[in-house]
XYZ file of C-alpha atoms in Angstrom:
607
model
C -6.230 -118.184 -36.438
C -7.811 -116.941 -39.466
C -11.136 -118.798 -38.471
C -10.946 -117.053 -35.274
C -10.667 -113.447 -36.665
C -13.564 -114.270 -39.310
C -15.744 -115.476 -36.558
C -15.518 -112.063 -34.406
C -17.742 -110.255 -37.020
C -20.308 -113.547 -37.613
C -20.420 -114.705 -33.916
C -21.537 -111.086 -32.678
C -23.770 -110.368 -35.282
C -25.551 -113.486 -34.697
C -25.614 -113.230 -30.491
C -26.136 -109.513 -30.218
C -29.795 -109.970 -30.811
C -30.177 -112.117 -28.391
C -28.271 -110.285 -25.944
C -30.819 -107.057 -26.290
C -33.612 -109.341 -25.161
C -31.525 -109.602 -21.694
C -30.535 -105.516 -21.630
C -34.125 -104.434 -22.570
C -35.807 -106.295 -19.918
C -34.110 -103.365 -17.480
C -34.886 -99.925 -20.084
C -38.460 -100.064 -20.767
C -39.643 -96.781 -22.626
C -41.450 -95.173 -25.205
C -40.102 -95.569 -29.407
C -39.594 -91.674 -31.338
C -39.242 -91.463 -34.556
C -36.015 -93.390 -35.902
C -32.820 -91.673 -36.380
C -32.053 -90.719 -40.525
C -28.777 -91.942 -41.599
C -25.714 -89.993 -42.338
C -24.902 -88.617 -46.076
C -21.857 -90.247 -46.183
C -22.560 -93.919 -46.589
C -20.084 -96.702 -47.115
C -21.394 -96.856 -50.741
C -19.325 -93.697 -51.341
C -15.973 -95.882 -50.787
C -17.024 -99.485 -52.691
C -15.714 -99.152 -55.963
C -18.510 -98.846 -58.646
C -17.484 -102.263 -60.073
C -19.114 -104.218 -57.251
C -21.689 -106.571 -58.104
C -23.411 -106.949 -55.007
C -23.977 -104.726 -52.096
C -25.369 -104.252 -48.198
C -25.669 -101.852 -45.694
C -26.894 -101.052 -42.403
C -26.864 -97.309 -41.617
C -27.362 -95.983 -37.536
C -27.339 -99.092 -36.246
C -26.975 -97.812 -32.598
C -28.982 -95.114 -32.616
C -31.871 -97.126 -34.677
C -31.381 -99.985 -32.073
C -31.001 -98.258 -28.741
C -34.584 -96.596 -30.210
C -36.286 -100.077 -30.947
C -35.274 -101.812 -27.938
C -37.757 -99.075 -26.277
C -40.946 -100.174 -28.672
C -44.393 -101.709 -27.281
C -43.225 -104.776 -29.525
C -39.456 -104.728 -28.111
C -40.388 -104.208 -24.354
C -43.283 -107.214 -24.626
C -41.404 -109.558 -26.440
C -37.911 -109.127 -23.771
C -40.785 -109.763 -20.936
C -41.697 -112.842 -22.066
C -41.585 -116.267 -19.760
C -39.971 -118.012 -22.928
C -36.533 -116.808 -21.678
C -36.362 -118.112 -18.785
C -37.670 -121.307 -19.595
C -34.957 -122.038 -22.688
C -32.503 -120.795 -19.647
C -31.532 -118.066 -22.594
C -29.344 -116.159 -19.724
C -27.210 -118.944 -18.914
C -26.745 -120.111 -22.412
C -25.635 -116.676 -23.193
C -23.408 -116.790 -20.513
C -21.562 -119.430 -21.374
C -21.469 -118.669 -25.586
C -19.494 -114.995 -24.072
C -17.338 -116.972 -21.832
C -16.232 -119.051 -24.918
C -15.422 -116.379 -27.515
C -13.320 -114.537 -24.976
C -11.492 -117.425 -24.412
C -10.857 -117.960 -28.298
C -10.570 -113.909 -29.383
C -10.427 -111.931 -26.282
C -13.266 -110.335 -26.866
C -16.113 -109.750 -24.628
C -19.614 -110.862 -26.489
C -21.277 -108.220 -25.854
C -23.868 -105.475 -27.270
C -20.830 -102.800 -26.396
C -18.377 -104.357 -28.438
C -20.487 -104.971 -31.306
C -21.526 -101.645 -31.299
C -18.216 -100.524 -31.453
C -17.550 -102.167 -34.461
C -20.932 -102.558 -35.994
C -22.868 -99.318 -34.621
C -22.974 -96.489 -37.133
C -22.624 -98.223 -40.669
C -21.716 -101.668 -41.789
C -21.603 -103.133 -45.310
C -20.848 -106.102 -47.433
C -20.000 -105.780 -51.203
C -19.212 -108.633 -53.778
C -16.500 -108.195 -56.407
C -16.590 -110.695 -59.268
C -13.610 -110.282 -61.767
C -12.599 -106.676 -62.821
C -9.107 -105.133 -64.021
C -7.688 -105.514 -60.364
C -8.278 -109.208 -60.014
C -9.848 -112.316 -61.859
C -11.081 -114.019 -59.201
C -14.185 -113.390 -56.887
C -14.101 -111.737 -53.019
C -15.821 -110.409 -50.721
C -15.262 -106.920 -48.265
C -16.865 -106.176 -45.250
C -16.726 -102.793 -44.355
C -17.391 -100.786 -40.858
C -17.055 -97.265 -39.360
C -15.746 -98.193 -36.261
C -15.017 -96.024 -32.972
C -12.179 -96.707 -30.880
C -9.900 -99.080 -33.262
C -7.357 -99.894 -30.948
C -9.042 -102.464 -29.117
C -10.335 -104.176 -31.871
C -6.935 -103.514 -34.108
C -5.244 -105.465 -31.077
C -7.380 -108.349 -30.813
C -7.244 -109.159 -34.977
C -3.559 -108.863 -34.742
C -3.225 -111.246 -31.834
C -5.048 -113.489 -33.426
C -3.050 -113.253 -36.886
C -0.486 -114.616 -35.066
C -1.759 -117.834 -33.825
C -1.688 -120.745 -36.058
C 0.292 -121.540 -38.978
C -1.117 -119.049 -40.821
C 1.410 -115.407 -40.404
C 0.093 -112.172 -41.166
C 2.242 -110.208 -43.533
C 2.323 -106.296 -43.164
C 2.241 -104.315 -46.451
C 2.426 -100.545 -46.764
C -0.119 -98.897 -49.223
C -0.085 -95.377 -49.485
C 1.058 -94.898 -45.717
C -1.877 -97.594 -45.119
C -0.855 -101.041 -43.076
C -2.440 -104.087 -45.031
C -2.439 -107.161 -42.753
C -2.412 -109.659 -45.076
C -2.566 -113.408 -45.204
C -1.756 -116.165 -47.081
C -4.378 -119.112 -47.988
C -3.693 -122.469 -46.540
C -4.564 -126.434 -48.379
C -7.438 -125.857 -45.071
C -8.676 -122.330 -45.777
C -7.507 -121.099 -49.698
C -8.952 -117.503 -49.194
C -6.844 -114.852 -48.117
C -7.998 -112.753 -45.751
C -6.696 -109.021 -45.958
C -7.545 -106.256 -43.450
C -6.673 -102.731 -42.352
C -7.873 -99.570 -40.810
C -8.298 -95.970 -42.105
C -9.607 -93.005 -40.618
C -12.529 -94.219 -39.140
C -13.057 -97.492 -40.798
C -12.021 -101.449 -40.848
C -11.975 -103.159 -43.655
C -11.173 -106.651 -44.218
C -11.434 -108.396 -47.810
C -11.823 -112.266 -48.695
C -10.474 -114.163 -51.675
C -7.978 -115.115 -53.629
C -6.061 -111.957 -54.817
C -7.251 -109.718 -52.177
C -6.536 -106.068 -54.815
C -10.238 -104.914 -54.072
C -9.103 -103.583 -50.376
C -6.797 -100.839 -52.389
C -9.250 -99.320 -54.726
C -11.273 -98.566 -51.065
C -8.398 -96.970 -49.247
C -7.869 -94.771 -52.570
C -11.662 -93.849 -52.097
C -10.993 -93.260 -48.463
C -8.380 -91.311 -49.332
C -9.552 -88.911 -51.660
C -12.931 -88.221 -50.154
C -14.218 -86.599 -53.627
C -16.199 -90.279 -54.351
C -15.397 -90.403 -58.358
C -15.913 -93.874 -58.856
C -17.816 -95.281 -56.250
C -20.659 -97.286 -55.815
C -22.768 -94.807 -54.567
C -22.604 -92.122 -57.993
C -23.547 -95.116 -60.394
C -26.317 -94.044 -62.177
C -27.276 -98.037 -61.773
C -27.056 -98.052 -58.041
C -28.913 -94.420 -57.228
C -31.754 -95.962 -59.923
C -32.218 -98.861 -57.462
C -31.900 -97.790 -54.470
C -33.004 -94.165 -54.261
C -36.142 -92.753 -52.573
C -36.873 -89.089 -52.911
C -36.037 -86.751 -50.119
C -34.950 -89.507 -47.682
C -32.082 -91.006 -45.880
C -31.609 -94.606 -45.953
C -31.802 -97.386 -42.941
C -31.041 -100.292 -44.726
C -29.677 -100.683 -48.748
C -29.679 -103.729 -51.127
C -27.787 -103.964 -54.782
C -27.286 -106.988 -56.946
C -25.760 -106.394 -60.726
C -27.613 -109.408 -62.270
C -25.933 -108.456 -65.960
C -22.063 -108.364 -64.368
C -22.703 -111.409 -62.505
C -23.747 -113.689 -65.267
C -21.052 -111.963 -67.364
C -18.305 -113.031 -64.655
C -20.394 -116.718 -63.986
C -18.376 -118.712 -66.408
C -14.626 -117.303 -65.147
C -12.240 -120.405 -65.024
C -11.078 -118.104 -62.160
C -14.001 -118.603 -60.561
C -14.283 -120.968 -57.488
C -15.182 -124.266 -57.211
C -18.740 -124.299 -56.750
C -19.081 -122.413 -59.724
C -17.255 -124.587 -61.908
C -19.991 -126.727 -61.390
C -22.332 -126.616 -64.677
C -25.376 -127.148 -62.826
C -24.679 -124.359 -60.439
C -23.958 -122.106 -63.177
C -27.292 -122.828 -65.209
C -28.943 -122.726 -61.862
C -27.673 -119.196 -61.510
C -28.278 -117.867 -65.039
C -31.843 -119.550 -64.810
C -32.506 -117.277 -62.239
C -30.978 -114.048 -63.128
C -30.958 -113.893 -67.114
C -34.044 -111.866 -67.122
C -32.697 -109.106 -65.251
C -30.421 -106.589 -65.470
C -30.266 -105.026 -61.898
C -32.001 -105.748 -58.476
C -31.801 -103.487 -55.250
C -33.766 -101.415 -52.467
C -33.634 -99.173 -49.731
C -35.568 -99.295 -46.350
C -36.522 -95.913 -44.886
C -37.916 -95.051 -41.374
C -40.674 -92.059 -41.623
C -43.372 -91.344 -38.873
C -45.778 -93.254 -40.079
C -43.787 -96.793 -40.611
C -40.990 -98.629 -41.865
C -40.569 -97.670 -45.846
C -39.246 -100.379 -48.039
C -38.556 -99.401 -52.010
C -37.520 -102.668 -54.181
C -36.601 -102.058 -57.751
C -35.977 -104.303 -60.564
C -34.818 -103.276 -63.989
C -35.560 -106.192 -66.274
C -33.325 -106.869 -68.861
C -35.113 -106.271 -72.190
C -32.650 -107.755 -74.257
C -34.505 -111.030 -73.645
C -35.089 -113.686 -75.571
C -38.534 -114.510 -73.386
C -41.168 -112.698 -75.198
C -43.865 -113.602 -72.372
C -41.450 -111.810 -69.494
C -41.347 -108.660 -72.324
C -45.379 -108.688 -72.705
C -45.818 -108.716 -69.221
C -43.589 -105.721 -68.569
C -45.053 -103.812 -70.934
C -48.160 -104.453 -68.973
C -49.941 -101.131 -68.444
C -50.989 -100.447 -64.707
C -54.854 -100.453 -63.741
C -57.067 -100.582 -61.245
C -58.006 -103.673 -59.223
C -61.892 -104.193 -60.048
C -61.858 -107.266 -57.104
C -60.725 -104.474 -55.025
C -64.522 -102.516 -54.494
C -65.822 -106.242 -53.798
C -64.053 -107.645 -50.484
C -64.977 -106.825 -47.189
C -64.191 -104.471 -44.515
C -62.643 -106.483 -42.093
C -60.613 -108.988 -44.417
C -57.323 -110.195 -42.941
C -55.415 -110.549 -46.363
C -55.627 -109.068 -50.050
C -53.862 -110.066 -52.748
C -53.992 -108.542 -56.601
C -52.119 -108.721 -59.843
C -53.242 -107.150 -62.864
C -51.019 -107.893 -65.427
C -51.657 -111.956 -65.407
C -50.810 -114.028 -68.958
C -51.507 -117.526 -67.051
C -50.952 -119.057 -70.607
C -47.453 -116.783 -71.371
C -46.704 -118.294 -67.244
C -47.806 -121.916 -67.895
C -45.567 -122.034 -71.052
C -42.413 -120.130 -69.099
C -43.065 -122.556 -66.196
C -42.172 -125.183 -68.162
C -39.465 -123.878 -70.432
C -38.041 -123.176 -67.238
C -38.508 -126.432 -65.357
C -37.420 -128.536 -68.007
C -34.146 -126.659 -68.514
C -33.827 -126.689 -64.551
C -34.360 -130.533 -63.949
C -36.190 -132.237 -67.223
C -36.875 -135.241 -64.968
C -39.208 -133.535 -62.061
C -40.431 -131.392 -64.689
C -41.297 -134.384 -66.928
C -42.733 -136.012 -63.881
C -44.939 -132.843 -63.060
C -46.383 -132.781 -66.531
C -47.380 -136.161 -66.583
C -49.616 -135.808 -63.536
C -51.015 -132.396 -65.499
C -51.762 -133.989 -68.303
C -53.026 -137.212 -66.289
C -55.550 -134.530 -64.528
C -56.661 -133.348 -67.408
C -57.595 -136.619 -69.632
C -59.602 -137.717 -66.087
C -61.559 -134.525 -66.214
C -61.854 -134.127 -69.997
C -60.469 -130.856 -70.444
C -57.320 -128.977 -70.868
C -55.949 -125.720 -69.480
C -54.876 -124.606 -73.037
C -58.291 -125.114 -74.252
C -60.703 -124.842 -71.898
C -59.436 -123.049 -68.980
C -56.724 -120.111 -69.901
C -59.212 -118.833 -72.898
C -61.728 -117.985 -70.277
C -59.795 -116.294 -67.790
C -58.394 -112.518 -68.482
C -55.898 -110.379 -66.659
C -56.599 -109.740 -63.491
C -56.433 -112.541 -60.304
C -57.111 -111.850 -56.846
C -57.450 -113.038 -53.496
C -58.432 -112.764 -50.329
C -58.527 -114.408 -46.611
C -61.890 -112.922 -45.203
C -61.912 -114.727 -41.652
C -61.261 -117.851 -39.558
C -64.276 -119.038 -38.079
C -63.057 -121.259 -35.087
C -66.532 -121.822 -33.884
C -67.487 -125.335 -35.110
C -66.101 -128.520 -35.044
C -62.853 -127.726 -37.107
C -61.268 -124.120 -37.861
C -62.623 -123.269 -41.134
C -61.057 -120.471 -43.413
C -63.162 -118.202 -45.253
C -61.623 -117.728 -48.524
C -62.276 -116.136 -51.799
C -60.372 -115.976 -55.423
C -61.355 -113.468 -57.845
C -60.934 -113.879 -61.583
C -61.375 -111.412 -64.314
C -62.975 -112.984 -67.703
C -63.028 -112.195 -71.018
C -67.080 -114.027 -71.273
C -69.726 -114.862 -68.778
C -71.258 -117.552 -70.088
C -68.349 -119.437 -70.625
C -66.714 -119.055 -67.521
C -70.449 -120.544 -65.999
C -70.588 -123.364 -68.437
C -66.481 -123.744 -66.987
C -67.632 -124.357 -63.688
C -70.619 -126.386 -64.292
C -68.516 -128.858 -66.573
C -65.763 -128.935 -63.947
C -68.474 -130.363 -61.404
C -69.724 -132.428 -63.647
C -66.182 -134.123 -64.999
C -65.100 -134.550 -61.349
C -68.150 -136.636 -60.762
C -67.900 -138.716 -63.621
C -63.754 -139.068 -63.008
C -65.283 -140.331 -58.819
C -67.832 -141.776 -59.299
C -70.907 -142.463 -57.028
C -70.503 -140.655 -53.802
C -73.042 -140.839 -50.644
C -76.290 -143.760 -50.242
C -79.671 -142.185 -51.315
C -82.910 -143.948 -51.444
C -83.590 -146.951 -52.960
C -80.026 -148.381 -53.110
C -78.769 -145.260 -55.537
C -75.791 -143.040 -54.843
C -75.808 -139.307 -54.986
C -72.932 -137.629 -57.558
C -69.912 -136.493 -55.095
C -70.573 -132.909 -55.944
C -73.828 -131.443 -56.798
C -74.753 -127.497 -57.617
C -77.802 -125.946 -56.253
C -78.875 -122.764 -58.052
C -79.625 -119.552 -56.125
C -79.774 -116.046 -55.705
C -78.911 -113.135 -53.058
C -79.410 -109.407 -53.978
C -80.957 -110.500 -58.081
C -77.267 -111.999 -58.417
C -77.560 -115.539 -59.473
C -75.491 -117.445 -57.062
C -74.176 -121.289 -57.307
C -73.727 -123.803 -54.301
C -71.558 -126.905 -54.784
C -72.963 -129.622 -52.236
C -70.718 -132.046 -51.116
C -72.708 -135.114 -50.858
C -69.793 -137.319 -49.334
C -68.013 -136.216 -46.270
C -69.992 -132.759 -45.890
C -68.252 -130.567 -43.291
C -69.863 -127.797 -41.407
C -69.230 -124.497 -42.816
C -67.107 -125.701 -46.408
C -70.058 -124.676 -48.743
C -67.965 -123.700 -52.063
C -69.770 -121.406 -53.844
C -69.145 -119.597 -56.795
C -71.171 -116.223 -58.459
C -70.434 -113.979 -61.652
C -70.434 -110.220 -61.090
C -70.217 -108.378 -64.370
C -66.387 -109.784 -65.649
C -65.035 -111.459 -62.222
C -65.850 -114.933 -61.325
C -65.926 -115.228 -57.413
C -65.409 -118.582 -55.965
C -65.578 -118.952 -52.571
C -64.774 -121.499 -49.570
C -68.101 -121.088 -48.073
C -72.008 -119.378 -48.994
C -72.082 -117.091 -46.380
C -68.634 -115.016 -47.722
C -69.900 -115.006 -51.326
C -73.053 -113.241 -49.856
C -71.134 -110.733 -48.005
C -68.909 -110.319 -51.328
C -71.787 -109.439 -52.800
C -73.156 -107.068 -50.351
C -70.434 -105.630 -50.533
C -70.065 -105.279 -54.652
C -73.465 -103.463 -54.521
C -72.747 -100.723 -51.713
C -74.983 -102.688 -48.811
C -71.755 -102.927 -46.841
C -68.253 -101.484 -46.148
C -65.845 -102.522 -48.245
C -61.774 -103.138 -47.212
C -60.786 -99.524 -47.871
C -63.320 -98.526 -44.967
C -61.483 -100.321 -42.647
C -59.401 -98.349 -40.419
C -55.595 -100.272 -40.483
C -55.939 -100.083 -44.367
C -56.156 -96.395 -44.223
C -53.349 -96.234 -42.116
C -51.298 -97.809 -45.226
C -53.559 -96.679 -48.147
C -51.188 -93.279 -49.021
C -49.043 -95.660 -50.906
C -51.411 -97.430 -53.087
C -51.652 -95.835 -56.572
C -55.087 -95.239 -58.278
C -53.289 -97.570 -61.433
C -51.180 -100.393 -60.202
C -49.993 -103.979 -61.536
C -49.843 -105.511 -58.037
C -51.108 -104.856 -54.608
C -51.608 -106.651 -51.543
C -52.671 -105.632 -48.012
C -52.481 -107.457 -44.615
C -54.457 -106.501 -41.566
C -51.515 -107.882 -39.094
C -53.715 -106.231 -36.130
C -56.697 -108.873 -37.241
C -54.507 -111.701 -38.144
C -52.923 -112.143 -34.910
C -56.059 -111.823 -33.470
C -56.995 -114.543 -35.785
C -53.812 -116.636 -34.722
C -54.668 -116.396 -31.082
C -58.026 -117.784 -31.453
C -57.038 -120.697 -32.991
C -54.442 -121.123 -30.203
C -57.441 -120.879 -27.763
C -59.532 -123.135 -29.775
C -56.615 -126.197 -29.690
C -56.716 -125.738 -25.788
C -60.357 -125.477 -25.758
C -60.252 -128.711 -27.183
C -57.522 -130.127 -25.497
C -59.446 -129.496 -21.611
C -63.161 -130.817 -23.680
C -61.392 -134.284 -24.156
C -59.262 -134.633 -21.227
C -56.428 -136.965 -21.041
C -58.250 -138.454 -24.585
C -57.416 -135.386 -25.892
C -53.719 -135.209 -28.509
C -52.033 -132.413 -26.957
C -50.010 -132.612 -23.395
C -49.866 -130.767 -20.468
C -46.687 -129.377 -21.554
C -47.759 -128.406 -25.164
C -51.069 -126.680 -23.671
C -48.662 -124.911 -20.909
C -46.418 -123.666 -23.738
C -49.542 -122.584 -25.914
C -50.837 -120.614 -22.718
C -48.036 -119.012 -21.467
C -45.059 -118.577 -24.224
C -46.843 -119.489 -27.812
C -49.724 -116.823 -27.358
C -48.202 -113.686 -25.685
C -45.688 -114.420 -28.560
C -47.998 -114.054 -31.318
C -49.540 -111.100 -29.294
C -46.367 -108.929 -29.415
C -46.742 -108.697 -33.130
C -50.120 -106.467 -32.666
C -47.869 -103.256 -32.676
C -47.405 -104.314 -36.387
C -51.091 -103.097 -37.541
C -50.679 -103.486 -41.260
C -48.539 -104.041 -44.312
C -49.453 -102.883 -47.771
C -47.100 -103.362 -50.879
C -47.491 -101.561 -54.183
C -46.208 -102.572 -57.546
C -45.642 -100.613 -60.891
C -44.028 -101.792 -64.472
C -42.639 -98.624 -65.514
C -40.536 -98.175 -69.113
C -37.865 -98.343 -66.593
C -38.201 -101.440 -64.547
C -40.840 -102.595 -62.465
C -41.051 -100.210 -58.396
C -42.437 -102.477 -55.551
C -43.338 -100.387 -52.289
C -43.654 -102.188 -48.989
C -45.035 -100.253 -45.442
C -45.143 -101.560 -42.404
C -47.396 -99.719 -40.408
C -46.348 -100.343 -36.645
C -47.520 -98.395 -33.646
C -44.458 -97.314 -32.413
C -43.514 -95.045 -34.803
């Protein structure tokens, strides 16, 4: 059955994963370097036409390699599987699909057909075919198990395969049903399976001719548009992405299209979403030091949205918040190209053309917020604030009572003053839209909020007291350090902020995971972020501790059960503490004149 044949691809892909947790257990070792991919991708047979694209490259070699990592070998250890019974479930999901396919579920077999390069392009309408389908494409080894098998299976059911010569080429083709209307078309040549899915099924043909001539004129992988995308200098390629925004929305309102897409709010969904760009794609790239991802978007200029067109043109710079947070922060976060009024105005262009009645519905609580407080964000906020936002996740202090977050945001501003007289009436307007808050003497109640004026290192620093409700440790805070605005969970992290701003302390570049990821940072960049994985599973792990901790303090009063604590202890926490061969990720962006270049590392032990 055509179901059946369909499902050999999906139902391995999804199980083989599963099944390496079972093989590992027996092949600990020690991770090399990953293996580089091959020249010749499928990219070099996918017709240059296609408007979407995937592939895995060395997906044995690559695999076999990972199964032998720290994280791997932990993680395949774990109590967890026994306890779901994963084995025996497993056992019985490979008894099934050999009973429906003949095919053993099994690492081997997908391997076979999976192993050393898989893709999956989308066609929309071209000069082969109007209508939409899709090709999955794999350089397989032996074919003639596999060739059997999808045969067989052709023949159950109602649905016959038909066999069609093409240049010396067998097409197994068949025929849409009223229960399935795709065709489904596949073959094999040379070394690799194809099978396509759609309505007209004429993509398949242009690939054998690619196959067949081996010179690649035409194909995916020469497109000036594709190599922009997805190229990254002097490497080979694990993993590739490619999405033609432009020739999708082009192809969007087809009559030929299918159903779903002659829905109108599907199609405005769609176009919502890609009409500002031209091309999306990326590579992923193993190198001795971590996992490489590149993501490129070209924007398309011919825009109508003059706020998307500013903010490209933004020029890159240098994060000032970056000098001021400290060593051992868990999570950074930077833009420098921010038009919060330009976003604030697209946001609702947007919405409003998306679904006018949530957007509607959103506005009126904005502008509800803002009558209550007595100011606006046009007016009194967005004027004040300039181009550059960050923030950060310092710690978790799991100490007191409740885990408390230290956090900070950073804001660039265009004057001092105001930004101060900001905060000060924002206090204030909250306490008048409140009202009275806790009992003082004489009957009287204390505002909700109150600011206390200090200073640490000459820098004037303000405290927000919460009169009502205080909680241990949530001390907002906010200071001004020459143009950023630093407003912080608690005292204690705006002090160390400030240590840090005047050289009295290390700041997150002195921290040893970041300089294990630093090489890709630029000194100019639009965007950056950094996360100390290492420190945040640390992080993670105490808070796990600290729920049990309070869980055996209250006994059986306590709101978690023996079997929730068990799981925390023994499946929940060695988890979480697999992920500590990831030490850190770091992600750099830049607008160029050519589209904006997003660079993601994972820095993981291993490798």
């Amino acid at each position: 059955m055509k179901k059946a044949i369909i499902g050999i691809g999906i139902g391995i892909a999804v199980a083989v994963i599963a099944i390496g947790v079972v093989v590992t257990v027996k092949k600990p070792g020690v991770i090399s370097q990953l293996t580089k991919s091959q020249k010749d991708t499928p990219a070099s047979v996918i017709p240059q036409d296609a408007v979407a694209y995937f592939g895995i490259y060395d997906v044995k070699e690559n695999w076999n390699k990972f199964k032998k990592s720290n994280f791997w070998t932990n993680l395949a250890a774990l109590p967890l599987w026994q306890d779901i019974q994963f084995e025996e479930t497993m056992k019985t999901l490979q008894d099934e699909f050999k009973t429906q396919t003949g095919l053993e579920l099994n690492e081997d077999n997908f391997m076979e057909l999976f192993g050393q390069e898989f893709a999956f392009a989308l066609f929309m309408g071209n000069e082969r075919q109007s209508g939409p389908s899709a090709v999955i494409l794999s350089k397989v080894g032996t074919k003639t198990r596999l060739a059997t098998a999808l045969i067989s299976l052709s023949d159950q059911g109602d649905a016959q395969y038909e066999k069609i010569d093409y240049k010396g080429t067998t097409l197994y083709h068949m025929a849409g049903t009223e229960e399935n209307p795709m065709d489904m078309t596949f073959t094999f040549v040379q070394n690799m399976m194809l099978m396509e899915l759609g309505t007209e099924n004429k993509n398949i043909t242009a690939i054998v001719d690619l196959i067949l001539s081996g010179d690649g004129k035409g194909s995916l992988k020469n497109h000036p548009r594709f190599k922009r995308v997805t190229a990254q200098e002097g490497e080979s390629h694990m993993q590739v992405l490619y999405v033609n925004a432009k020739s999708i929305l082009t192809s969007i309102d087809s009559p030929a299209m299918p159903e779903l897409f002659q829905d109108e709010d599907v199609r405005n969904g769609i176009k919502t979403a890609l009409s500002s760009l031209e091309t999306i794609g990326g590579s992923a790239v193993v190198k001795p030091d971590g996992l490489f991802t590149k993501f490129v978007m070209v924007p398309n200029y011919d825009t109508d949205n003059e706020q998307l067109k500013k903010v490209w043109s933004s020029a890159p710079q240098p994060s000032k918040a970056l000098g001021m947070v400290p060593r051992d922060t868990i999570f950074f976060s930077s833009s420098q190209s921010m038009d919060l009024a330009g976003m604030w105005n697209n946001w609702q262009e947007n919405m409003i053309r998306q679904n006018a009645e949530q957007a509607n519905a959103i506005l009126t609580t904005v502008n509800t917020l803002e009558t209550n407080l007595g100011m606006t964000l046009r007016e009194d906020v967005f004027p004040v604030l300039s181009n550059e936002l960050a923030y950060f996740i310092y710690d978790l202090d799991v100490q007191g009572f409740i885990p408390i977050p230290k956090l900070a945001v950073c804001f660039r501003i265009t004057d001092a003053k105001k930004a101060n007289d900001l905060m000060q009436r924002l206090v204030s307007s909250i306490n008048n839209w409140v009202g009275g808050g806790a009992p003082v003497a004489g009957g009287e109640t204390a505002p909700l909020l109150a600011i206390e004026n200090a200073s640490f290192m000459d820098v004037p620093v303000s405290v927000i007291k919460i009169n009502q409700f205080p909680v241990p440790g949530l001390t907002p805070s906010y200071a001004i350090l020459g143009d950023e605005l630093i407003i912080t969970s608690n005292s204690n992290t705006l002090n160390e902020i400030i240590a840090v701003a005047n050289g009295k302390q290390d700041d997150l570049r002195d921290s040893e995971n970041y300089g294990k990821v630093k090489d890709i940072f630029t000194e100019k960049n639009n965007q950056l972020s950094f996360v100390n994985v290492e420190l945040a599973v640390t992080k993670v792990v105490d808070l796990c501790k600290w729920l049990i901790d309070l869980q055996e303090a209250a006994g059986e009063t306590g709101g978690l059960d023996p079997e929730t604590v068990a799981l925390l202890k023994e499946n929940l926490i060695p988890l979480v503490e697999c992920f500590k061969s990831i030490k850190a990720l770091a992600a750099n962006t830049l607008f160029t004149s050519t589209g904006i270049e997003k660079v993601v590392v994972y820095r993981v032990e291993d490798f």
